[in-house]
Coordinates of C-alpha atoms in Angstrom, one line a residue:
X2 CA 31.2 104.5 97.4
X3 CA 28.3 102.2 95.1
X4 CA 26.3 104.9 93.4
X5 CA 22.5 104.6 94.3
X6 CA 20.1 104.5 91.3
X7 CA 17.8 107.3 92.0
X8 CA 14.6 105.0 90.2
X9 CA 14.7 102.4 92.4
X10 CA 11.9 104.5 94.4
X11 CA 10.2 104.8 91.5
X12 CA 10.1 100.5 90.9
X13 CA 9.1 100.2 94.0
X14 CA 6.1 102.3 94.1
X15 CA 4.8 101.0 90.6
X16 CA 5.5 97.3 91.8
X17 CA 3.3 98.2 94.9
X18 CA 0.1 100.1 92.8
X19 CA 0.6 96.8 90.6
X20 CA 0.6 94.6 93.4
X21 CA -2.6 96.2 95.0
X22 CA -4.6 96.8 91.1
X23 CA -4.0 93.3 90.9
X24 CA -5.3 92.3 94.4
X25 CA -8.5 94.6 94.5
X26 CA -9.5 93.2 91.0
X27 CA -9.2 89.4 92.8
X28 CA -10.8 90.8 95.9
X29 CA -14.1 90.9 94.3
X30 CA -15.0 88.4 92.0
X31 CA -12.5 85.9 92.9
X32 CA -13.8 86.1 96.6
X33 CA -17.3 86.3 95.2
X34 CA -16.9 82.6 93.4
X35 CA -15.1 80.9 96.3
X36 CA -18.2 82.2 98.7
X37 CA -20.6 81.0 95.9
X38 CA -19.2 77.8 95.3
X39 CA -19.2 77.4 99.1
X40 CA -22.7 77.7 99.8
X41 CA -23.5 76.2 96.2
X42 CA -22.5 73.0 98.5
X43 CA -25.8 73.0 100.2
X44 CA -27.4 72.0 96.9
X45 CA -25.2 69.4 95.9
X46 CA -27.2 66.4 96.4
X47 CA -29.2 63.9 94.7
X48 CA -32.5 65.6 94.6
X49 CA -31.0 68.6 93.2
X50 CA -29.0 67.3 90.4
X51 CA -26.5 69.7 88.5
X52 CA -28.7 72.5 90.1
X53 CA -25.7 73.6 92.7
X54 CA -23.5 74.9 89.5
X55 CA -26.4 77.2 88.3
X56 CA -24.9 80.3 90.7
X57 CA -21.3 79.1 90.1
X58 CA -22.6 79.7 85.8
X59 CA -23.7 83.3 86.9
X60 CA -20.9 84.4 88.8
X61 CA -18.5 83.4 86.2
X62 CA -21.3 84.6 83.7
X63 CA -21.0 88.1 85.6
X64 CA -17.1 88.0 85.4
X65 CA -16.7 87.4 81.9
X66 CA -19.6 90.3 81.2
X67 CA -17.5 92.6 83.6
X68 CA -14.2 91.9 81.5
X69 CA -16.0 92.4 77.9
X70 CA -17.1 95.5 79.4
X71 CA -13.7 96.7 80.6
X72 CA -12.1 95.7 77.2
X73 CA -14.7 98.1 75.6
X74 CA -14.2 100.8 77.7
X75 CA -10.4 100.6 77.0
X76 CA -10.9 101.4 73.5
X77 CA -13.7 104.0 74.1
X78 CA -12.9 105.9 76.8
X79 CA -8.8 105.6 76.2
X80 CA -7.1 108.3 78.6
X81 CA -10.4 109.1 80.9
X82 CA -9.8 106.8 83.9
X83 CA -12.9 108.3 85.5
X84 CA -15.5 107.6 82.7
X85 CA -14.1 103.8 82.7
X86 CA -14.5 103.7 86.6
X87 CA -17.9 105.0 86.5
X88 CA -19.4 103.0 83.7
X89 CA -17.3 99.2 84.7
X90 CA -18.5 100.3 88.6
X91 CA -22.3 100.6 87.4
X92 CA -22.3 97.5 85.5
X93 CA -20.7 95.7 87.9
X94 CA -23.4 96.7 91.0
X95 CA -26.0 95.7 88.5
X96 CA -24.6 92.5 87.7
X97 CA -24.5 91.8 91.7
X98 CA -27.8 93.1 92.4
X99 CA -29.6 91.4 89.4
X100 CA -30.2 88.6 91.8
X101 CA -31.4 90.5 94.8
X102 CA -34.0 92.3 92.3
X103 CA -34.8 88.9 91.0
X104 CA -35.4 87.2 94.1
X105 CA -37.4 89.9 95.7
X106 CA -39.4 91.2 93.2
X107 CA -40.4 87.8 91.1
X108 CA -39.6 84.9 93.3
X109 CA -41.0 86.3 96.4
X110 CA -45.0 87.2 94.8
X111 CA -44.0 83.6 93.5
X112 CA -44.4 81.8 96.8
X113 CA -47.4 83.2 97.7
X114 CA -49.1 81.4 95.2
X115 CA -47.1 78.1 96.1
X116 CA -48.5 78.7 99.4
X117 CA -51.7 77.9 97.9
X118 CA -51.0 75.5 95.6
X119 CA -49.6 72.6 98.5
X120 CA -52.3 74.3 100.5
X121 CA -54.7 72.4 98.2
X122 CA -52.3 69.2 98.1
X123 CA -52.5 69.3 102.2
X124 CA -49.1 70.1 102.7
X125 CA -47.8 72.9 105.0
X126 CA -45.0 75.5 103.1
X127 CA -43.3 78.0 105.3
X128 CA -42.7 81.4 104.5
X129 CA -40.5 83.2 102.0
X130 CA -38.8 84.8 104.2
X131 CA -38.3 81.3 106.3
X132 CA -37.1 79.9 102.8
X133 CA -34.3 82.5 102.4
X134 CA -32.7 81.8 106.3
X135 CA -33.4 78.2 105.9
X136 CA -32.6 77.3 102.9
X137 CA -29.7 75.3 103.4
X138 CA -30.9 73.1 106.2
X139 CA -34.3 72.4 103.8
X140 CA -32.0 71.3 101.3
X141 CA -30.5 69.0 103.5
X142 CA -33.5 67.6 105.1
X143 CA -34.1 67.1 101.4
X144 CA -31.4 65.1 99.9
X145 CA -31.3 63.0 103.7
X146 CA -34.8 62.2 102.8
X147 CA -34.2 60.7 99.4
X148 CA -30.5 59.1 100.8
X149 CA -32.5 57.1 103.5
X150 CA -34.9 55.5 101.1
X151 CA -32.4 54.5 99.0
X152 CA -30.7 53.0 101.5
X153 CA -33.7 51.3 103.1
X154 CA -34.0 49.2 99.4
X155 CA -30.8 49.4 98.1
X156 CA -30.7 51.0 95.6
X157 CA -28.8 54.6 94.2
X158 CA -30.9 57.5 92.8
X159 CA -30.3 56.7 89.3
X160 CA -30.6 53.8 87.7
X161 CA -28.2 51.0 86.4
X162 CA -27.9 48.1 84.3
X163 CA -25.5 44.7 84.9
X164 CA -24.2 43.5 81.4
X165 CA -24.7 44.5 77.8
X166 CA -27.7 41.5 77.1
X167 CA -30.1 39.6 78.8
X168 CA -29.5 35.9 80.4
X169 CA -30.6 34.6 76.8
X170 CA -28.8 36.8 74.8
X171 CA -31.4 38.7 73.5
X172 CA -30.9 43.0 73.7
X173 CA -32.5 45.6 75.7
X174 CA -33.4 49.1 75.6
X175 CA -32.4 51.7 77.6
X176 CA -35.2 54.5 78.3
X177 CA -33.5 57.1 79.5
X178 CA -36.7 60.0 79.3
X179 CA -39.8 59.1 80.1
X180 CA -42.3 58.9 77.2
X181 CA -45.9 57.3 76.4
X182 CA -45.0 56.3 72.8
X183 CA -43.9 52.2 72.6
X184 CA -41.6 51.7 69.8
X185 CA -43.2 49.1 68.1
X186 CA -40.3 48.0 66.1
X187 CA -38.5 46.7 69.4
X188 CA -41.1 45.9 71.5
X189 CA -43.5 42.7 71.6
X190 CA -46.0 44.0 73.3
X191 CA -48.4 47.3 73.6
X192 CA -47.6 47.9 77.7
X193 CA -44.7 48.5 78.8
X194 CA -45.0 49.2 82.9
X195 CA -43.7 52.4 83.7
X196 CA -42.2 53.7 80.3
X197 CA -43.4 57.3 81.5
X198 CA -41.3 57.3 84.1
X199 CA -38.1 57.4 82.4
X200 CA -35.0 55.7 83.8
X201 CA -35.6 52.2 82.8
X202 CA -34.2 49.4 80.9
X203 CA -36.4 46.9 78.9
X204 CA -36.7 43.6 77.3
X205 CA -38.9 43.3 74.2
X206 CA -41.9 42.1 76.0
X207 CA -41.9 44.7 78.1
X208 CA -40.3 44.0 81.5
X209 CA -37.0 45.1 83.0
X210 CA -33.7 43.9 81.8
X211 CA -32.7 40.9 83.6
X212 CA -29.8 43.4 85.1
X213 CA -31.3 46.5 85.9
X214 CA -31.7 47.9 89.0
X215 CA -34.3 50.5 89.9
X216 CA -33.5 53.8 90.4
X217 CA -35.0 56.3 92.0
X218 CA -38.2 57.0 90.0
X219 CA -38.9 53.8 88.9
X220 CA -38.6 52.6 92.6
X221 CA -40.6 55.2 93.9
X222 CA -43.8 54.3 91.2
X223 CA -43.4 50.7 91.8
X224 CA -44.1 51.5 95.5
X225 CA -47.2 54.1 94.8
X226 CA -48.6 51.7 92.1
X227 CA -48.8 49.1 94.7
X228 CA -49.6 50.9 97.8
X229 CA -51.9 53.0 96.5
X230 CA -54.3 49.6 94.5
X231 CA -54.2 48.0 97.9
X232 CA -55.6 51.0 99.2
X233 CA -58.5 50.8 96.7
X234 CA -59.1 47.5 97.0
X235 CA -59.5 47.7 100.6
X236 CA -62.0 50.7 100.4
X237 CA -64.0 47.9 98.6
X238 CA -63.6 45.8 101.5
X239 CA -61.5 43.3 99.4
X240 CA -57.8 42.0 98.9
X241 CA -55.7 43.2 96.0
X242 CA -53.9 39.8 96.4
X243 CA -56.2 38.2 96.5
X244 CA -58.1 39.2 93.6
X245 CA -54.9 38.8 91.7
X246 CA -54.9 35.4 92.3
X247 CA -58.2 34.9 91.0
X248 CA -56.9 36.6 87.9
X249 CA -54.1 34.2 87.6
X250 CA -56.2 31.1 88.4
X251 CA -58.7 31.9 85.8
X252 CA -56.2 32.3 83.1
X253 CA -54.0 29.5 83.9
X254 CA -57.3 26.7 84.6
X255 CA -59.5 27.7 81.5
X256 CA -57.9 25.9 78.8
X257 CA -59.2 28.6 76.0
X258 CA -58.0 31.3 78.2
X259 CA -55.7 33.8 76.1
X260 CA -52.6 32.7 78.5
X261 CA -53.3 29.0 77.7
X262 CA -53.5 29.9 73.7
X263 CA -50.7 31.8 73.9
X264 CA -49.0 29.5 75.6
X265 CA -49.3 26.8 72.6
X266 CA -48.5 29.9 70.6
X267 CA -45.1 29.8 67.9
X268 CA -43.7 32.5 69.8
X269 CA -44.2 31.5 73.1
X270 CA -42.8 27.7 72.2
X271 CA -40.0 29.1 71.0
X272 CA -38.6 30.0 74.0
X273 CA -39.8 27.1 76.0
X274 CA -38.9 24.2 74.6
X275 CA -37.4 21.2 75.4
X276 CA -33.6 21.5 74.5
X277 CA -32.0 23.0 77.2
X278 CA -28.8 23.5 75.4
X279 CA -30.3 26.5 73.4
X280 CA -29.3 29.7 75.5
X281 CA -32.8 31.5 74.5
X282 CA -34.9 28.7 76.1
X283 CA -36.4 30.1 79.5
X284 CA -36.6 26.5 81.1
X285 CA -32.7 26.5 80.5
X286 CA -32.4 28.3 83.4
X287 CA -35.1 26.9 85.3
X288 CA -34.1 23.9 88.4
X289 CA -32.9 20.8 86.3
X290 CA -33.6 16.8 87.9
X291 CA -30.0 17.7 87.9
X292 CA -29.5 20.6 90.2
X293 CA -32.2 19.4 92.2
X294 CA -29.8 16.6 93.1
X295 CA -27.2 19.0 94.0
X296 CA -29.9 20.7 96.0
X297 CA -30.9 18.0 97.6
X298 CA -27.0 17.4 98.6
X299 CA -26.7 20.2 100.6
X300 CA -29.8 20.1 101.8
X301 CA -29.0 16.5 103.3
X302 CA -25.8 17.7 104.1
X303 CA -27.2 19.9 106.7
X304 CA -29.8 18.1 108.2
X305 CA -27.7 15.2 108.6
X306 CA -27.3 16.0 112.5
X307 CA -31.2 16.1 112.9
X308 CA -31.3 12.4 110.5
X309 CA -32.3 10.3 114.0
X310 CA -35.1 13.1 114.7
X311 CA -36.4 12.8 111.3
X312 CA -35.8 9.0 110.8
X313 CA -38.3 8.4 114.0
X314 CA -41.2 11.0 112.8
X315 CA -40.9 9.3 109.2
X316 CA -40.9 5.6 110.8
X317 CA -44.0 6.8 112.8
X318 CA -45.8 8.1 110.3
X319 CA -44.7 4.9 107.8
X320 CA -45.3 2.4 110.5
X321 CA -42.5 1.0 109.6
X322 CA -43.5 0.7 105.6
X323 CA -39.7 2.1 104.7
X324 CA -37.3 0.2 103.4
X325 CA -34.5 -0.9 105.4
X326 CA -31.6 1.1 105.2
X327 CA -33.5 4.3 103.4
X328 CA -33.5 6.6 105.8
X329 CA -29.7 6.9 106.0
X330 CA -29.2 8.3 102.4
X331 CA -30.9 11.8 104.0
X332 CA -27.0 12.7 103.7
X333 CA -24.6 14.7 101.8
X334 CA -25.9 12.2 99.3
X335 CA -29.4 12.6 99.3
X336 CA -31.4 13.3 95.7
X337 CA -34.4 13.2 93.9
X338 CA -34.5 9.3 93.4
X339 CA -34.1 8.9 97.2
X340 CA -37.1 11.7 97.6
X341 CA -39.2 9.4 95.5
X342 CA -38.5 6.5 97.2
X343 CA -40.0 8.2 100.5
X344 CA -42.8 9.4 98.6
X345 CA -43.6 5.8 97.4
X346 CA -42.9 4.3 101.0
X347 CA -45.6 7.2 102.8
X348 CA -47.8 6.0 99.5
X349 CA -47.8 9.0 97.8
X350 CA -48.5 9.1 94.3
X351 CA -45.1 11.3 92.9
X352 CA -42.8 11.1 90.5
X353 CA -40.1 13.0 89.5
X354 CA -42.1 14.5 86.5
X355 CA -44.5 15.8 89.1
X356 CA -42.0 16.7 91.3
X357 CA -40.6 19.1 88.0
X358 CA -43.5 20.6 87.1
X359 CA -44.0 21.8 90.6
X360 CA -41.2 23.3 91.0
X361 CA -40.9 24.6 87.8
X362 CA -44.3 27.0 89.2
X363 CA -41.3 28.5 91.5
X364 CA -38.9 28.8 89.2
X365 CA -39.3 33.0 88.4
X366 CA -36.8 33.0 85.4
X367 CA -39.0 34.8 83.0
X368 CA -38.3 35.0 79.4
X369 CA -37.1 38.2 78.2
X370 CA -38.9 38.0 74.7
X371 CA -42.4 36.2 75.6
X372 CA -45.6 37.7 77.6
X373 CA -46.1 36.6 81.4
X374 CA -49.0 35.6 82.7
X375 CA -50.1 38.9 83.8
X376 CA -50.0 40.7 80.8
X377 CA -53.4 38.8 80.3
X378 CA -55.4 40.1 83.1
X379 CA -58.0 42.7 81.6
X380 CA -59.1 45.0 84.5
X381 CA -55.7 47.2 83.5
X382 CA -55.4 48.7 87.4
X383 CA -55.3 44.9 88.3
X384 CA -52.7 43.8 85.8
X385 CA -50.9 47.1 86.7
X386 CA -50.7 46.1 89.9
X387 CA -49.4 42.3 88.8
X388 CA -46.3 43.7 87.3
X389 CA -45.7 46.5 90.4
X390 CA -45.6 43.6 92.7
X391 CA -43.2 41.1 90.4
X392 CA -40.8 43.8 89.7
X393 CA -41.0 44.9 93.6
X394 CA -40.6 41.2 94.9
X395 CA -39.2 38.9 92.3
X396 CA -36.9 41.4 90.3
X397 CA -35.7 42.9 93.2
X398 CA -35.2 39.7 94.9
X399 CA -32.9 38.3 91.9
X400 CA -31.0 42.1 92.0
X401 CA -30.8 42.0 95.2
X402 CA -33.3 45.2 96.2
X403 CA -36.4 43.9 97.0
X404 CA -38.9 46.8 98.0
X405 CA -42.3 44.7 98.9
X406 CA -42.2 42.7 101.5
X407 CA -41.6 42.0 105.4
X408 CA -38.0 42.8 104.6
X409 CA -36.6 44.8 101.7
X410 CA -33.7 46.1 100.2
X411 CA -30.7 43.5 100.3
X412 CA -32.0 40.4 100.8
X413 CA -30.0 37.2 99.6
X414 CA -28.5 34.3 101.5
X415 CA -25.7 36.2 103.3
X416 CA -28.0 39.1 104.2
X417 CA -31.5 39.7 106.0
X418 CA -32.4 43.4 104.5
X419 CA -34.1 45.6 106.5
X420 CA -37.4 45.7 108.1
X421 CA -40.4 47.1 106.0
X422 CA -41.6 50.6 106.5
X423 CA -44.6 52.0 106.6
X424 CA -45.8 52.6 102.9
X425 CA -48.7 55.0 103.8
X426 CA -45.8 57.3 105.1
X427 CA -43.3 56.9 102.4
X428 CA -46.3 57.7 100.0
X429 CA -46.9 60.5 101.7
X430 CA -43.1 61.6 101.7
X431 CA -43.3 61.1 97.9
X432 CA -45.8 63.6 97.4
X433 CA -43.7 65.9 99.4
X434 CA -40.6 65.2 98.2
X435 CA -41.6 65.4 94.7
X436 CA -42.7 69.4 95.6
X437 CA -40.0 70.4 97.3
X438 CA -37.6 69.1 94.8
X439 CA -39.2 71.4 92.0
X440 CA -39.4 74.3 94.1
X441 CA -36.0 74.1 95.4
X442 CA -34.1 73.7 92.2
X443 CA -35.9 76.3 90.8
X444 CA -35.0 79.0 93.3
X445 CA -32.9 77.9 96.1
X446 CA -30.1 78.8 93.7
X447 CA -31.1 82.2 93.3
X448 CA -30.6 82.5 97.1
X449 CA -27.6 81.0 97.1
X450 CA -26.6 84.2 94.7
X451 CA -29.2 86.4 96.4
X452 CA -26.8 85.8 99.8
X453 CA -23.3 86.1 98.8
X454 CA -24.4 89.0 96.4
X455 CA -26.2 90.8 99.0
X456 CA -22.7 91.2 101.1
X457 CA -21.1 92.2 97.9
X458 CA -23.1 94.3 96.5
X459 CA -20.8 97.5 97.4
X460 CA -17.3 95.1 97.0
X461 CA -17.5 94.8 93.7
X462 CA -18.1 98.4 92.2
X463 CA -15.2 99.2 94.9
X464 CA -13.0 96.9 94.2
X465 CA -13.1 97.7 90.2
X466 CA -12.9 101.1 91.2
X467 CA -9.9 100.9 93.4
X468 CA -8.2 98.2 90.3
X469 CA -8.5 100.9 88.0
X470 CA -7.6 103.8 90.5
X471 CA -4.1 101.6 91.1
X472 CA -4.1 100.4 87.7
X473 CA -3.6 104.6 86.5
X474 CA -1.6 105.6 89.2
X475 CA 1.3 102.4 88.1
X476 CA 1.4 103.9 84.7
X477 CA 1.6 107.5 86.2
X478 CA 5.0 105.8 88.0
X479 CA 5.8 103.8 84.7
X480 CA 5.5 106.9 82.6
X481 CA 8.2 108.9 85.3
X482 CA 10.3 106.1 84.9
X483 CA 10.2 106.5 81.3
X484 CA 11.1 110.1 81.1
X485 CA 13.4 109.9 83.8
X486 CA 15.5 107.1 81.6
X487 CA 15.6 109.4 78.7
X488 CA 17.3 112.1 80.4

């Protein structure tokens, strides 16, 4: 008959207080994190940053304070199991309740005064105690906020930047903060539009890079600049448009205007000149007699079906002035010389150097290194207001995310964008959003601790307490064993 080993009670039992020191220990802060990280969630969205992994730093913060604490008491208090119960117990209750006291004795007097404050900015702000049940639905309505306007224009809440150079090969810089100082030594120019702002990449004259894309921020004080000069043009009983254009005209028809000298300038003729093999000239990129041709091809191309429609209008009009055969080139073949032609025919005075230099007035390649037009205006809130609308209607046309206009966002040939909004109320959401965002990064992590730590603020102690109760009664069992193997 097999002879039973008499300590195999003994394994058992120390296997079993091992098993449950092991799983009281986990119970608390390893529960404690998952809970955390779950509501953390909540915050994890693009007004809030890297704000939802504040109360995942302070659990794990708490842990690792716990652990340097239980170390300590091993060496200090060696055989009283009581003493290290009691002292790792209190420091880990007061590790959990820190953020209870926090959030009701510091944040809570806080609101009060926040109250006030968007009291004064015309905004409604609910309760603290609203704050701490609604938290996670505020955060929501938050970041859905923010997500809608950025898809509206297109556009993602930080920034970005399509290739390492400009068109013309010339560099950019990449502003990452938000500062008023203009480094002169890459820079051409003494404004720069929106370099406060942060978030922005720049030629050296000041404008975007041909590739960027707006983020957020930049977006969002594109859309104030503009909406809110309108707004103050129009409690003057005028047009900010208009009064633009009367900028513009005046610079561009008085030949000793600053734009006209600067325009005979070194600098300026440097990069619009007449070779248009050199990659930094502007007019390189600008519609060629050439690529109007090809235009002018497709253009023909598909009008061709309505040729007999516009052959009788133009014969009507020419009283029969064109030459025979003429109208049959409006084709797949149809250019420039063709277009003349007609012009001549309906006696009008064109050629195709006028025909250039009106169409170059359309053609919005600017130069990254030389001053536009609108750099010249003087009233500053005027010129301001110049660059706001380029960068919302030509920039974000060629980047595809136009944000002024009857449509915005993504519009190119293969896509309408979407119907304009209301700026009044998106201005208005700004103001709003830009609140809530501080206040809720600030101290909706607190109650995402204040929450989970308020369930837990018994667990933990306990759970120590039990780890170290289990932990003394396996060596109890282990020392048994011991003696019982040197007998």
């Amino acid at each position: 008959m097999a002879k039973v080993n008499s300590n195999n009670p003994l394994k058992a039992r120390m296997v079993f207080f091992r098993v449950l020191k092991v799983a009281f220990y986990l119970l608390g802060f390893l529960l404690l994190f998952h809970l955390v990280y779950r509501d953390a969630q909540s915050l994890n969205g693009v007004a809030f940053g890297n704000a939802y992994k504040l109360p995942l730093y302070y659990v794990a913060a708490a842990w690792a304070l716990v652990a340097i604490v239980q170390l300590l008491c091993a060496l200090i208090f060696k055989k009283n199991t009581m003493a290290k119960i009691i002292v790792v117990a209190i420091i880990g209750f007061a590790v959990i309740a820190g953020p209870l006291a926090y959030a009701e004795f510091f944040i809570k007097p806080e609101f009060d005064k926040l109250a006030e404050e968007y009291d004064e900015a015309g905004l409604s702000f609910d309760p603290y105690g609203m704050h701490l049940t609604q938290y996670k639905d505020n955060a929501e309505d938050l970041n859905a906020d923010i997500e809608e306007f950025l898809s509206l224009y297109n556009i993602k809440y930080e920034y970005k930047v399509y290739g390492d150079e400009n068109t013309d090969m010339s560099e950019y810089l990449e502003i990452e903060e938000g500062t008023d100082v203009i480094d002169t030594e890459f820079f051409t120019t003494d404004y720069v539009f929106g370099l406060s702002k942060g978030g922005a990449v720049y030629s050296k004259n000041g404008m975007y890079a041909d590739g960027y894309v707006f983020g957020y921020e930049q977006a969002r004080y594109i859309l104030e600049v503009y909406y809110n000069t309108r707004a103050k043009y129009e409690a003057l009983g005028k047009d900010a448009d208009e009064e633009l254009d009367n900028a513009i005209a005046a610079l561009t028809t008085n030949p000793n205007s600053e734009w006209n000298r600067y325009k005979n300038s070194a600098e300026y003729k440097e990069f619009y000149g007449s070779d248009l093999s050199d990659v930094k000239n502007a007019k390189r990129y600008y519609i060629t007699p050439e690529r109007l041709d090809r235009i002018l091809g497709v253009l023909g191309a598909n009008i061709s079906e309505y040729a007999n429609i516009i052959k009788t209008i133009l014969n009507t009009i020419a009283s029969g002035l064109l030459p025979e055969g003429l109208l049959d080139s409006i084709n797949a073949n149809l250019d420039l010389e063709t277009v003349i032609k007609l012009a001549a025919a309906l006696d009008l005075n064109i050629d195709e150097s006028t025909i250039m230099n009106l169409i170059e007035g359309y053609s919005n390649y600017q130069s990254p290194q030389t001053k536009p037009v609108f750099y010249f205006i003087q009233d500053e809130e005027l010129r301001e207001y110049a660059y706001a609308k380029y960068f919302g209607e030509v920039h974000g046309g060629k980047v595809g995310s136009v944000l002024i206009g009857s449509r915005v966002g993504e519009v190119t040939l293969d896509s309408n964008g979407n119907e304009a909004e209301s700026l009044g109320d998106r201005i208005k959401m700004f103001k709003r959003t830009e609140k809530d965002a501080a206040v809720y990064t600030k101290y909706y992590p607190w109650f995402v601790l204040r929450e989970s730590f308020l369930y837990f603020s018994g667990v933990i102690p306990f759970s120590l307490a039990a780890a170290y109760m289990f932990g003394a009664l396996e060596r109890k069992t282990l020392d048994k064993l011991i003696k019982g193997g040197n007998k």
